[in-house]
mmCIF file of N, CA and C in Angstrom:
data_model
loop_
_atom_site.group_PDB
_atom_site.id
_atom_site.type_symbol
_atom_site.label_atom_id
_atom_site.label_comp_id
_atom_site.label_asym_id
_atom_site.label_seq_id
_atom_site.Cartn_x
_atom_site.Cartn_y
_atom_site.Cartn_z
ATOM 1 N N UNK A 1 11.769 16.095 -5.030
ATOM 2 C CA UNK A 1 12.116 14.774 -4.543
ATOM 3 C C UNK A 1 11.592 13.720 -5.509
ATOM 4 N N UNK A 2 12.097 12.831 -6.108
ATOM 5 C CA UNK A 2 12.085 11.576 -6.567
ATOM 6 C C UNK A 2 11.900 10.324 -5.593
ATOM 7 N N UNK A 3 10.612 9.860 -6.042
ATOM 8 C CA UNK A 3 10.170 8.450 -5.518
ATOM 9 C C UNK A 3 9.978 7.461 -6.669
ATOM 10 N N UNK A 4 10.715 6.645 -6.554
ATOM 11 C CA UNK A 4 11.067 5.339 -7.061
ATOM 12 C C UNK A 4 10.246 4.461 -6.517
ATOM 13 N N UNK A 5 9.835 3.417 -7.716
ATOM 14 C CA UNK A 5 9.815 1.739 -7.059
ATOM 15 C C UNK A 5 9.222 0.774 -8.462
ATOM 16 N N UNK A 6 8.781 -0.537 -8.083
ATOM 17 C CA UNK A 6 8.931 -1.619 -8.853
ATOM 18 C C UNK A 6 7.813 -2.628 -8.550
ATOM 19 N N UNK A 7 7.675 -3.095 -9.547
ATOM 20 C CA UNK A 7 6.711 -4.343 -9.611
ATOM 21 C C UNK A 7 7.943 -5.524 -7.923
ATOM 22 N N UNK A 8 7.172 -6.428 -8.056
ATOM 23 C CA UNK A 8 7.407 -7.568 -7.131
ATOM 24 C C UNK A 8 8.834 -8.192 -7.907
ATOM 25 N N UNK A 9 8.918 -8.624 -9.286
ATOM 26 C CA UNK A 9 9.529 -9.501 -9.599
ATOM 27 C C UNK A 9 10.726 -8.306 -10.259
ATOM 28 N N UNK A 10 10.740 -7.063 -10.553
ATOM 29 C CA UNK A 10 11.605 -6.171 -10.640
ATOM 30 C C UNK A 10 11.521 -5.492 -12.382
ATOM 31 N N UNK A 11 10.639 -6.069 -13.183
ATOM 32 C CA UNK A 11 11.126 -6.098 -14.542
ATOM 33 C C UNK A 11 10.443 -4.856 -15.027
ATOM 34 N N UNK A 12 9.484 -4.385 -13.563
ATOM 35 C CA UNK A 12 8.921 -2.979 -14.352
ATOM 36 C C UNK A 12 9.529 -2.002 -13.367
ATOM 37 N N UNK A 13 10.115 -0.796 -13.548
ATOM 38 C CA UNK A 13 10.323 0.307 -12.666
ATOM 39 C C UNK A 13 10.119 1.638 -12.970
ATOM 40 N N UNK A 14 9.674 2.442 -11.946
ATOM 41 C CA UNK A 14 9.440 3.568 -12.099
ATOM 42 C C UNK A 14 9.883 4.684 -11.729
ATOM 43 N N UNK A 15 9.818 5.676 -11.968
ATOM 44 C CA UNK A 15 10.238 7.186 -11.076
ATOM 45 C C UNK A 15 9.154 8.589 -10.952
ATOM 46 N N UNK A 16 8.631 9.189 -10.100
ATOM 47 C CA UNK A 16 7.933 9.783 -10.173
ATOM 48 C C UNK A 16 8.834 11.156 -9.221
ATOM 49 N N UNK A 17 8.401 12.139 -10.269
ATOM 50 C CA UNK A 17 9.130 13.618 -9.309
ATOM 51 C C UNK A 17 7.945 14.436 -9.097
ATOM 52 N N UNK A 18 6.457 14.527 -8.939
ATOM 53 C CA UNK A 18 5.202 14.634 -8.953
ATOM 54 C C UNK A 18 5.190 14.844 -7.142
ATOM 55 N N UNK A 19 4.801 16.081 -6.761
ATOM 56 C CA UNK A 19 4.576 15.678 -5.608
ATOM 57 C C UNK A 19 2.848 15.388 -5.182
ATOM 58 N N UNK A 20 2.781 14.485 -4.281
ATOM 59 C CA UNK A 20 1.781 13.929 -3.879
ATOM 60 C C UNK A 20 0.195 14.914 -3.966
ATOM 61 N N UNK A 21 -0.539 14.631 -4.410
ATOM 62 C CA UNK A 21 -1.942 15.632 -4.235
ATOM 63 C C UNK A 21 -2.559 15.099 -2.774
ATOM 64 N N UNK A 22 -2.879 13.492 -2.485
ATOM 65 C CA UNK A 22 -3.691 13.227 -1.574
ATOM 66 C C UNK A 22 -2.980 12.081 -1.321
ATOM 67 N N UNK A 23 -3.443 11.665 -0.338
ATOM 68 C CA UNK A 23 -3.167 10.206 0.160
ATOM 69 C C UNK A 23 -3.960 9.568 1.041
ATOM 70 N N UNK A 24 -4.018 8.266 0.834
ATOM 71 C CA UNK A 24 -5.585 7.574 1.585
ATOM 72 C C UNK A 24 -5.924 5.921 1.198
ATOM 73 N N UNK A 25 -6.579 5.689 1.801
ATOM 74 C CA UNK A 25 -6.958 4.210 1.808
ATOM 75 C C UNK A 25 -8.264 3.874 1.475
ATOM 76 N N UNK A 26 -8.165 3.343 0.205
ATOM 77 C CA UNK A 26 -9.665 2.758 -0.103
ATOM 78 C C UNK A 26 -10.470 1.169 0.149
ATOM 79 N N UNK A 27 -11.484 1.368 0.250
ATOM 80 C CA UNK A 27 -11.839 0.052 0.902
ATOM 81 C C UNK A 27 -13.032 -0.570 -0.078
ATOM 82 N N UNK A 28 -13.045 -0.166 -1.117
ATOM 83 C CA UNK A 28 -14.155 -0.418 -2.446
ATOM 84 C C UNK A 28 -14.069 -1.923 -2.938
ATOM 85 N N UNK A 29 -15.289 -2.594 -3.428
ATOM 86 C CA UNK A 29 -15.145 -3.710 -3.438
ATOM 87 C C UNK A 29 -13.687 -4.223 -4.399
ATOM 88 N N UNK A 30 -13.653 -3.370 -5.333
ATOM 89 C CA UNK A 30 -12.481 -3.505 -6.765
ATOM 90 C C UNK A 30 -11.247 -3.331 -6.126
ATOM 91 N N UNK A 31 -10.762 -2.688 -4.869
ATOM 92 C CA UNK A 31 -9.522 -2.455 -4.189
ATOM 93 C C UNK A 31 -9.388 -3.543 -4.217
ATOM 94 N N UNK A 32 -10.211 -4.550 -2.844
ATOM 95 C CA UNK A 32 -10.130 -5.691 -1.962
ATOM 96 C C UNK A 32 -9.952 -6.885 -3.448
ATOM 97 N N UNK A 33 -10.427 -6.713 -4.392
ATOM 98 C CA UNK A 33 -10.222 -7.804 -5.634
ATOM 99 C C UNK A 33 -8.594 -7.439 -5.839
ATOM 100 N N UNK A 34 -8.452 -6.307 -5.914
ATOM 101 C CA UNK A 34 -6.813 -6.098 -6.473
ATOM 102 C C UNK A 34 -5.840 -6.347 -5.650
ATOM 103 N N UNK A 35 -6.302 -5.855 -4.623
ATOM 104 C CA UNK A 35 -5.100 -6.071 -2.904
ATOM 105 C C UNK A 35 -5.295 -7.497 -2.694
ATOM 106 N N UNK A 36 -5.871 -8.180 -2.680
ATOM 107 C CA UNK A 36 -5.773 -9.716 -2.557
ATOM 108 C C UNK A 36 -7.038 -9.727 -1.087
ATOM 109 N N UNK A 37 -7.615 -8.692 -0.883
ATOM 110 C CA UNK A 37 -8.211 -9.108 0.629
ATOM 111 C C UNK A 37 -8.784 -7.338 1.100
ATOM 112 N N UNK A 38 -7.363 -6.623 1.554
ATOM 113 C CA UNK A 38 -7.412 -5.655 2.396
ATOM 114 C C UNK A 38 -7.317 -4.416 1.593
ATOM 115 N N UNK A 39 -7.669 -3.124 2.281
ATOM 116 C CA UNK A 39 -8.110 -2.140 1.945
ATOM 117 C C UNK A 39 -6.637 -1.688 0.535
ATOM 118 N N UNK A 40 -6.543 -0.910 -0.263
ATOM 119 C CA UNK A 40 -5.506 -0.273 -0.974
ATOM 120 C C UNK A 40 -4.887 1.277 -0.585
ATOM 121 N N UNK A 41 -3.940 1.095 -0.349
ATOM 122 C CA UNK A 41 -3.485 2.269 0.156
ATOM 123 C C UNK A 41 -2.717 3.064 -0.630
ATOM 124 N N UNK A 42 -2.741 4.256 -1.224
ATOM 125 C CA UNK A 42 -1.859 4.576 -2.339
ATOM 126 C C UNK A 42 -2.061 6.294 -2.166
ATOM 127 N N UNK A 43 -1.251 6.893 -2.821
ATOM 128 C CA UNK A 43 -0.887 8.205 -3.598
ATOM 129 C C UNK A 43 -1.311 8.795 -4.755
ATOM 130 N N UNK A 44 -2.360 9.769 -4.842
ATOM 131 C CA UNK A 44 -2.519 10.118 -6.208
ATOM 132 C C UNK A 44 -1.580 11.343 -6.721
ATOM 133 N N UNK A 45 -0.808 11.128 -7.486
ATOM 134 C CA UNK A 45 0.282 11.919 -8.107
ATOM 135 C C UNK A 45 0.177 12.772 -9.138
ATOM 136 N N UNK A 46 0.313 13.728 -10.135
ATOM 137 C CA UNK A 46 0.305 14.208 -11.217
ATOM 138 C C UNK A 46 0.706 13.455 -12.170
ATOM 139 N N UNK A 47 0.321 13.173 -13.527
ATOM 140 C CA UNK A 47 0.574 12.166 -14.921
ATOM 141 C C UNK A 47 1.904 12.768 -15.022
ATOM 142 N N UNK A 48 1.884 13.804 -15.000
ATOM 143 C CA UNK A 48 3.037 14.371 -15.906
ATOM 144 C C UNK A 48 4.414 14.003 -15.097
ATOM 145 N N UNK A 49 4.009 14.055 -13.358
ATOM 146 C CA UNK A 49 5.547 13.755 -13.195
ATOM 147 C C UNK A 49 6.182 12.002 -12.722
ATOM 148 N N UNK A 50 5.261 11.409 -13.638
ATOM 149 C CA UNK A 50 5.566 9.981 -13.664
ATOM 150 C C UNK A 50 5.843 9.508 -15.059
ATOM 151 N N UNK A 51 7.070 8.111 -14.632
ATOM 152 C CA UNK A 51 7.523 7.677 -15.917
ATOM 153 C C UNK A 51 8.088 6.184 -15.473
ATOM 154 N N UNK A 52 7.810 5.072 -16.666
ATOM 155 C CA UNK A 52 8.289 4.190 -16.252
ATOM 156 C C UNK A 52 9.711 3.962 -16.892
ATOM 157 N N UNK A 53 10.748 3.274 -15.920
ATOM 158 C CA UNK A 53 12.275 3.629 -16.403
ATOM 159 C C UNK A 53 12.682 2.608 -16.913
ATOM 160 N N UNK A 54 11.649 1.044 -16.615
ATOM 161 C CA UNK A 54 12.431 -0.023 -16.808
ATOM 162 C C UNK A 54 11.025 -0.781 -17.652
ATOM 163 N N UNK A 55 10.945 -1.420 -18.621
ATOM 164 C CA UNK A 55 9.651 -2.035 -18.388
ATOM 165 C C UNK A 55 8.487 -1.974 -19.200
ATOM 166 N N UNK A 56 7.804 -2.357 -19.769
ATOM 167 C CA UNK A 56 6.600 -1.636 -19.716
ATOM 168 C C UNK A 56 5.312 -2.882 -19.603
ATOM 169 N N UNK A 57 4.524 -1.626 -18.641
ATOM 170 C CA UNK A 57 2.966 -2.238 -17.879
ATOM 171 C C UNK A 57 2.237 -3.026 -19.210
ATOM 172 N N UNK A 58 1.723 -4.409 -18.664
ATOM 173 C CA UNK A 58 0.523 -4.761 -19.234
ATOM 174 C C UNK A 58 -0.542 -3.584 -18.614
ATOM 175 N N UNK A 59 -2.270 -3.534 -19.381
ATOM 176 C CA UNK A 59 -3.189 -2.735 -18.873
ATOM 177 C C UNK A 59 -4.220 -3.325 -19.071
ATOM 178 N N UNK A 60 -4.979 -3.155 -18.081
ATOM 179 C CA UNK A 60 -6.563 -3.801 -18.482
ATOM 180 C C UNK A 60 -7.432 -2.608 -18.010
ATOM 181 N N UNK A 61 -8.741 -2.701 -18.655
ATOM 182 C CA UNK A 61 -9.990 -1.721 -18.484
ATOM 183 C C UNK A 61 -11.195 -2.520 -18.088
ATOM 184 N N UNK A 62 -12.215 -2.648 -17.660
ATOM 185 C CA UNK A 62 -13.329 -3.328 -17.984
ATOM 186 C C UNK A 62 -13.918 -2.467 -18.924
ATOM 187 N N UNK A 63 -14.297 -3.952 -19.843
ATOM 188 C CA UNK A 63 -15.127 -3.555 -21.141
ATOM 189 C C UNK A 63 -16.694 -2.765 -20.503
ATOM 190 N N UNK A 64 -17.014 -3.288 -19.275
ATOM 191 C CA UNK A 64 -18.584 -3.511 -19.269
ATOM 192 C C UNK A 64 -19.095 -1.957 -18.150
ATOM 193 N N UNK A 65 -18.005 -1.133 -18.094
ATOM 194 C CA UNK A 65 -18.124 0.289 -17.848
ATOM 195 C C UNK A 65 -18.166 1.172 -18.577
ATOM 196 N N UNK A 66 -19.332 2.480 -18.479
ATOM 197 C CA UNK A 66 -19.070 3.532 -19.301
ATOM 198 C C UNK A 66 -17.758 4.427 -19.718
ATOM 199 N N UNK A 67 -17.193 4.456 -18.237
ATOM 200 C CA UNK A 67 -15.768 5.289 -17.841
ATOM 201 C C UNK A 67 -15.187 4.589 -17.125
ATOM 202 N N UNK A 68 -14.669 3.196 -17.838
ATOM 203 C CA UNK A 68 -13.093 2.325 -16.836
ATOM 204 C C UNK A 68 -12.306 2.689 -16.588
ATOM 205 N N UNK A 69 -11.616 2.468 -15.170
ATOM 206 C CA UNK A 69 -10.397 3.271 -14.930
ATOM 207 C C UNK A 69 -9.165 1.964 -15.817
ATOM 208 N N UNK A 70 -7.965 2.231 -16.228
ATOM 209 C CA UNK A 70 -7.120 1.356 -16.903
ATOM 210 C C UNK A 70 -6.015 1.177 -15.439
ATOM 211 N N UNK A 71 -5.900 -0.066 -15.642
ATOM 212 C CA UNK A 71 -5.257 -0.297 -14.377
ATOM 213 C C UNK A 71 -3.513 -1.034 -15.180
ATOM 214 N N UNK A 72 -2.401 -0.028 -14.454
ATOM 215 C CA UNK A 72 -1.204 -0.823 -15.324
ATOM 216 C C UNK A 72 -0.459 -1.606 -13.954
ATOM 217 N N UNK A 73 -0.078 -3.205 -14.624
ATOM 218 C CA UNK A 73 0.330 -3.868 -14.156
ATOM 219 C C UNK A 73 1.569 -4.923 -14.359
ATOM 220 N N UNK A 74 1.981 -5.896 -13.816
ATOM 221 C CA UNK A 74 3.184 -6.143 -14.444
ATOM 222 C C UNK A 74 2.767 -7.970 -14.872
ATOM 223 N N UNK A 75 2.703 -7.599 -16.341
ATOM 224 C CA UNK A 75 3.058 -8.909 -16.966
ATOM 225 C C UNK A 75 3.592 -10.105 -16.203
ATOM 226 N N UNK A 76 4.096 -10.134 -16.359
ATOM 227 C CA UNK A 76 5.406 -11.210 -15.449
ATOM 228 C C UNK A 76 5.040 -11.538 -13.967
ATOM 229 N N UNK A 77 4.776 -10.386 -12.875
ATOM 230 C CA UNK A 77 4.618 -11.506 -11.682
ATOM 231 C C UNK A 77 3.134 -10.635 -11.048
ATOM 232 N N UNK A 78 2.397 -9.608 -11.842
ATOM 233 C CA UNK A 78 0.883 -9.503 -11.821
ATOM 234 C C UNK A 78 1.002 -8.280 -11.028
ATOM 235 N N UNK A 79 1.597 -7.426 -10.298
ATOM 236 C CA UNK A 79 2.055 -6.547 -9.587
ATOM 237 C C UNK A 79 1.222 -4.946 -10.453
ATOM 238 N N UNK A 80 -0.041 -4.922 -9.334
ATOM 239 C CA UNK A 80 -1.115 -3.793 -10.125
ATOM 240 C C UNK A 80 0.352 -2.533 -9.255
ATOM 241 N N UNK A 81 0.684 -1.737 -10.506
ATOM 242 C CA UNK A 81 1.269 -0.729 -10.068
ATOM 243 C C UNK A 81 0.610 0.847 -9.438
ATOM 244 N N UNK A 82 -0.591 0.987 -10.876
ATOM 245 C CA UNK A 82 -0.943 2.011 -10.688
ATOM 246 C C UNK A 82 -2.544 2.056 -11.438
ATOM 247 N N UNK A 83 -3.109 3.235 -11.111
ATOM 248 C CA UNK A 83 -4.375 2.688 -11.949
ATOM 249 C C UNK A 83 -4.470 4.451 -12.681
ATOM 250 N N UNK A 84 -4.901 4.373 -13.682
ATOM 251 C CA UNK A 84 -5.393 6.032 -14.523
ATOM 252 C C UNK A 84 -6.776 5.887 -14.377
ATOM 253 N N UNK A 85 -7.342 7.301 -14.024
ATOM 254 C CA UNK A 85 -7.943 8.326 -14.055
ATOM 255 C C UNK A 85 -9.173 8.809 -15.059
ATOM 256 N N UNK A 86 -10.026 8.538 -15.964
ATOM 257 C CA UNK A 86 -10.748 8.322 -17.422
ATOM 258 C C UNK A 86 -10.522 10.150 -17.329
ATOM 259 N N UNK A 87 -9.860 10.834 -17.816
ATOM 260 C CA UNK A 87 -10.312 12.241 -17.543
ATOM 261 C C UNK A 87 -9.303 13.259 -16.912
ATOM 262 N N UNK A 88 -9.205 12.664 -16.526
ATOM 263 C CA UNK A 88 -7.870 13.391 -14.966
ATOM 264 C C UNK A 88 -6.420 13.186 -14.703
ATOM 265 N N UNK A 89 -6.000 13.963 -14.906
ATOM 266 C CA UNK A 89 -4.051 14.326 -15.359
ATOM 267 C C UNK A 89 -3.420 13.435 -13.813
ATOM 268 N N UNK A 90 -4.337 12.602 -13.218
ATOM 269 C CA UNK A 90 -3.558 12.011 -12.017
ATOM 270 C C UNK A 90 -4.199 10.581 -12.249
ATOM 271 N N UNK A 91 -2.486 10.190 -11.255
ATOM 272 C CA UNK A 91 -2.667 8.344 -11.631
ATOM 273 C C UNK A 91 -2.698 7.976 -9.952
ATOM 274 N N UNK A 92 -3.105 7.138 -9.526
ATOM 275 C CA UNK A 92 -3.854 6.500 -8.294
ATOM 276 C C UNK A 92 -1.957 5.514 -8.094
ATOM 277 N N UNK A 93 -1.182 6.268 -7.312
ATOM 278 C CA UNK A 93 0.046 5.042 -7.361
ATOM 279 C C UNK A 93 -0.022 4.295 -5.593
ATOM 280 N N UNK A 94 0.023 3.042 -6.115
ATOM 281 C CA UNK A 94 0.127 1.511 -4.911
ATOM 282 C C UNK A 94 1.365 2.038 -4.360
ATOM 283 N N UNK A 95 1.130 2.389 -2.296
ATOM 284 C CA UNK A 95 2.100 2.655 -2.001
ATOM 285 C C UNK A 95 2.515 0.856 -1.554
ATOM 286 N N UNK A 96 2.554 -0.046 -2.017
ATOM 287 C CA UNK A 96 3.199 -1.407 -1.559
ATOM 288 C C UNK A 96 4.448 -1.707 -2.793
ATOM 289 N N UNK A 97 4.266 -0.990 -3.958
ATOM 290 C CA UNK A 97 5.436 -0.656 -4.939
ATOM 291 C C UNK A 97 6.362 -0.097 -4.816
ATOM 292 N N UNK A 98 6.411 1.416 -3.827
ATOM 293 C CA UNK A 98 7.724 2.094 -3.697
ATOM 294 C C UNK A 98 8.607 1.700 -3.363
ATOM 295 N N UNK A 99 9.771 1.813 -3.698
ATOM 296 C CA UNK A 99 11.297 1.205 -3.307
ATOM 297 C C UNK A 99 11.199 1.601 -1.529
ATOM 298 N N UNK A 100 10.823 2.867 -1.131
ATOM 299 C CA UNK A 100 10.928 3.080 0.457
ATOM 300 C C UNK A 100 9.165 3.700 0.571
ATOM 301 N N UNK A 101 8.970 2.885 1.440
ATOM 302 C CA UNK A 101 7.157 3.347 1.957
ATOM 303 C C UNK A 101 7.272 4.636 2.363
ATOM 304 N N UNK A 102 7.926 4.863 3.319
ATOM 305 C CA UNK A 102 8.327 5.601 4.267
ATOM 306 C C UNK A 102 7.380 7.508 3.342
ATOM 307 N N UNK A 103 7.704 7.319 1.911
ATOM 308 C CA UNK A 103 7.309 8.698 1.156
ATOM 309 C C UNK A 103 5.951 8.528 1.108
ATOM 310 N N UNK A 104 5.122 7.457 2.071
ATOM 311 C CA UNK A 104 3.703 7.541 1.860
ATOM 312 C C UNK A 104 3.598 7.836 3.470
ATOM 313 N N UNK A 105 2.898 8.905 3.523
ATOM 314 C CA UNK A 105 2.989 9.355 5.811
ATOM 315 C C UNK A 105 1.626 8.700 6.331
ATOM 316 N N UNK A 106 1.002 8.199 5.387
ATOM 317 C CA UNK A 106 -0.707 7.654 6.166
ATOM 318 C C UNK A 106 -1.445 7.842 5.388
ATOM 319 N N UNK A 107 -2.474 7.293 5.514
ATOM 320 C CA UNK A 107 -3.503 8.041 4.980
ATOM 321 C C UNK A 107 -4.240 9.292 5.462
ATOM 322 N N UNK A 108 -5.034 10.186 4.335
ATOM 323 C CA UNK A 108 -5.880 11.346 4.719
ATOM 324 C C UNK A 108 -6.853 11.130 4.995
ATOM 325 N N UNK A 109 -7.016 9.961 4.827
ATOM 326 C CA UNK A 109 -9.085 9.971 4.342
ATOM 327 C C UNK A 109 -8.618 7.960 3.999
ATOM 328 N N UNK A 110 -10.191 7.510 4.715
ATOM 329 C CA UNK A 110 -10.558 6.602 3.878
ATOM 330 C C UNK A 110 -11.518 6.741 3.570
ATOM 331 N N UNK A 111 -11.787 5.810 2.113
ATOM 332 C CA UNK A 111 -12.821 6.078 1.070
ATOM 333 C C UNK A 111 -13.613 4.705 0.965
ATOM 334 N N UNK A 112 -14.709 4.793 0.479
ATOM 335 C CA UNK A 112 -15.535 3.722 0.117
ATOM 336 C C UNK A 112 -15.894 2.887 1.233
ATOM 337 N N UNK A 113 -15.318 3.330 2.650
ATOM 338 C CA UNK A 113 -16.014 2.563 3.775
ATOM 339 C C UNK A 113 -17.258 1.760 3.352
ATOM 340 N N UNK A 114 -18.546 2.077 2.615
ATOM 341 C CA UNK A 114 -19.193 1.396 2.879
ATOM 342 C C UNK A 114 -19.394 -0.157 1.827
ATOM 343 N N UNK A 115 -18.290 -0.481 1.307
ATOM 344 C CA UNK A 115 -17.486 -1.361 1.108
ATOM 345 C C UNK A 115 -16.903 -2.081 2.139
ATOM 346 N N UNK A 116 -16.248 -1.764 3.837
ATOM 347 C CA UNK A 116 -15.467 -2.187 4.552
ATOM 348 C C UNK A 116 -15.849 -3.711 4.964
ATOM 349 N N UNK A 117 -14.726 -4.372 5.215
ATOM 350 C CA UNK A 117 -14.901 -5.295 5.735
ATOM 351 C C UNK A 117 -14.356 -5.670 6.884
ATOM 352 N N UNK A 118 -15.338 -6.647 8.031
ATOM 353 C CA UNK A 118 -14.966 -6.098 9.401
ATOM 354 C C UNK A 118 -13.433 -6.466 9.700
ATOM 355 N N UNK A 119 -13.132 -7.039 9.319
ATOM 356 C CA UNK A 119 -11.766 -7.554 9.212
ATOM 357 C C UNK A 119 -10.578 -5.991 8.989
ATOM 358 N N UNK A 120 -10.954 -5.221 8.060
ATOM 359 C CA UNK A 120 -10.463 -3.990 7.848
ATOM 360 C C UNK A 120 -9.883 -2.936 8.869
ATOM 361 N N UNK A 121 -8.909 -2.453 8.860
ATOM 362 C CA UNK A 121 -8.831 -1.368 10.258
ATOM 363 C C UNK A 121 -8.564 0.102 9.501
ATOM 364 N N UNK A 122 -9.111 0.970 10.377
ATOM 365 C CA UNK A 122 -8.782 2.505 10.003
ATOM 366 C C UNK A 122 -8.369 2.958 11.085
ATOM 367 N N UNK A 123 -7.310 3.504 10.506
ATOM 368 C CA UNK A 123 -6.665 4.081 12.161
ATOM 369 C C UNK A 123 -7.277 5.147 12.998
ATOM 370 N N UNK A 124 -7.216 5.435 14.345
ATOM 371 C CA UNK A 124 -7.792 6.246 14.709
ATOM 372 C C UNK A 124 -7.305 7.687 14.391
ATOM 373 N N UNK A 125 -8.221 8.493 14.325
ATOM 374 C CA UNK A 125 -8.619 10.059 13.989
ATOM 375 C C UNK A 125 -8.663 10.003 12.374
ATOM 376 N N UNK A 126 -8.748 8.868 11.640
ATOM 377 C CA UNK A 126 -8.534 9.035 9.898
ATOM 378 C C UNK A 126 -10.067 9.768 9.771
ATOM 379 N N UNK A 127 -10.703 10.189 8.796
ATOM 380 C CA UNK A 127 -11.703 10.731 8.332
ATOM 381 C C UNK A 127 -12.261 10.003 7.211
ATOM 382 N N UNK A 128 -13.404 9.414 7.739
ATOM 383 C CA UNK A 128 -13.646 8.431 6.629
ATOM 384 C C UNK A 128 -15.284 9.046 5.448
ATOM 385 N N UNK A 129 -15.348 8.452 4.133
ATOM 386 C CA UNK A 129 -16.348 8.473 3.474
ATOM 387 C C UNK A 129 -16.855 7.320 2.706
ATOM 388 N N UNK A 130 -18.432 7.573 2.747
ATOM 389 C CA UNK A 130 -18.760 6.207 2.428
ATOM 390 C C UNK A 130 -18.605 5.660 0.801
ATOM 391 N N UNK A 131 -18.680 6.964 0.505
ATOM 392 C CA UNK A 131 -17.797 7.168 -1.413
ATOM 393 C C UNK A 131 -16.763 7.708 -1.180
ATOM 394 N N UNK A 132 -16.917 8.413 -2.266
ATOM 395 C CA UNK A 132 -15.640 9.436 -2.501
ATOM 396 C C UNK A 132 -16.470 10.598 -1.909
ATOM 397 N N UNK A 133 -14.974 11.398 -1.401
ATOM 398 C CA UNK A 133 -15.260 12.684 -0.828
ATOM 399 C C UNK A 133 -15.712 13.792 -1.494
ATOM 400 N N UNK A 134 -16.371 15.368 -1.922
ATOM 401 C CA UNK A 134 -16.457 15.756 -2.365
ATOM 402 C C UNK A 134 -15.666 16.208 -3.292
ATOM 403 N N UNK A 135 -15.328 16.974 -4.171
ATOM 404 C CA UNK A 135 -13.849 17.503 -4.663
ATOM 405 C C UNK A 135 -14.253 19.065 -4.679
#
């Protein structure tokens, strides 16, 4: 199955045939900077079965980390698509980009709770951690 989608203003697009590893909602202070407020909810996918079709991402890193994650985004109307991995053949993809949500079923897990803000909701029965979960 192929999942599609796009920046806000349309000028970046993507396709991914990767099926999903995890899915979940993070609540880390760097989400809430990127989401504008509320937790980030996204898909981590395999590198290999993603490609952008239309476009291509501006990227930023922070300089002032040992191991920054590179976050690609869209030039034009700021639309964080996806973020890479320092290490790891999977990219972190924003389910608020896909052409249909619907290929994201919930989250598994939320992460970084102890980041949350009360304002934040986790649905009931999710499984939460105050980092990241073990691997």
């Amino acid at each position: 199955m192929t999942i599609t989608g796009r920046c806000y203003c349309g000028e970046i697009t993507y396709a991914n045939t990767g099926t999903a590893v995890w899915q979940a909602q993070c609540h880390c202070r760097e989400c809430q900077y990127i989401s504008g407020g509320g937790p980030n909810y996204f898909m981590m996918v395999p590198e290999e079965g993603f490609s952008y079709t239309n476009g291509t991402p501006a990227q930023f890193s922070r300089s002032d980390l040992d191991a920054p994650r590179t976050r690609d985004f869209c030039a034009t109307c700021g639309t964080h698509l996806l973020t890479r991995l320092p290490g790891r053949p999977l990219l972190v993809l924003k389910v608020g980009t896909l052409d249909d949500p619907k290929a994201y079923t919930g989250p598994e897990m939320a992460i970084f709770t102890c980041d949350k803000q009360s304002f934040h909701v986790i649905a009931d029965g999710v499984p939460t951690a105050d980092k990241l979960p073990p691997r």
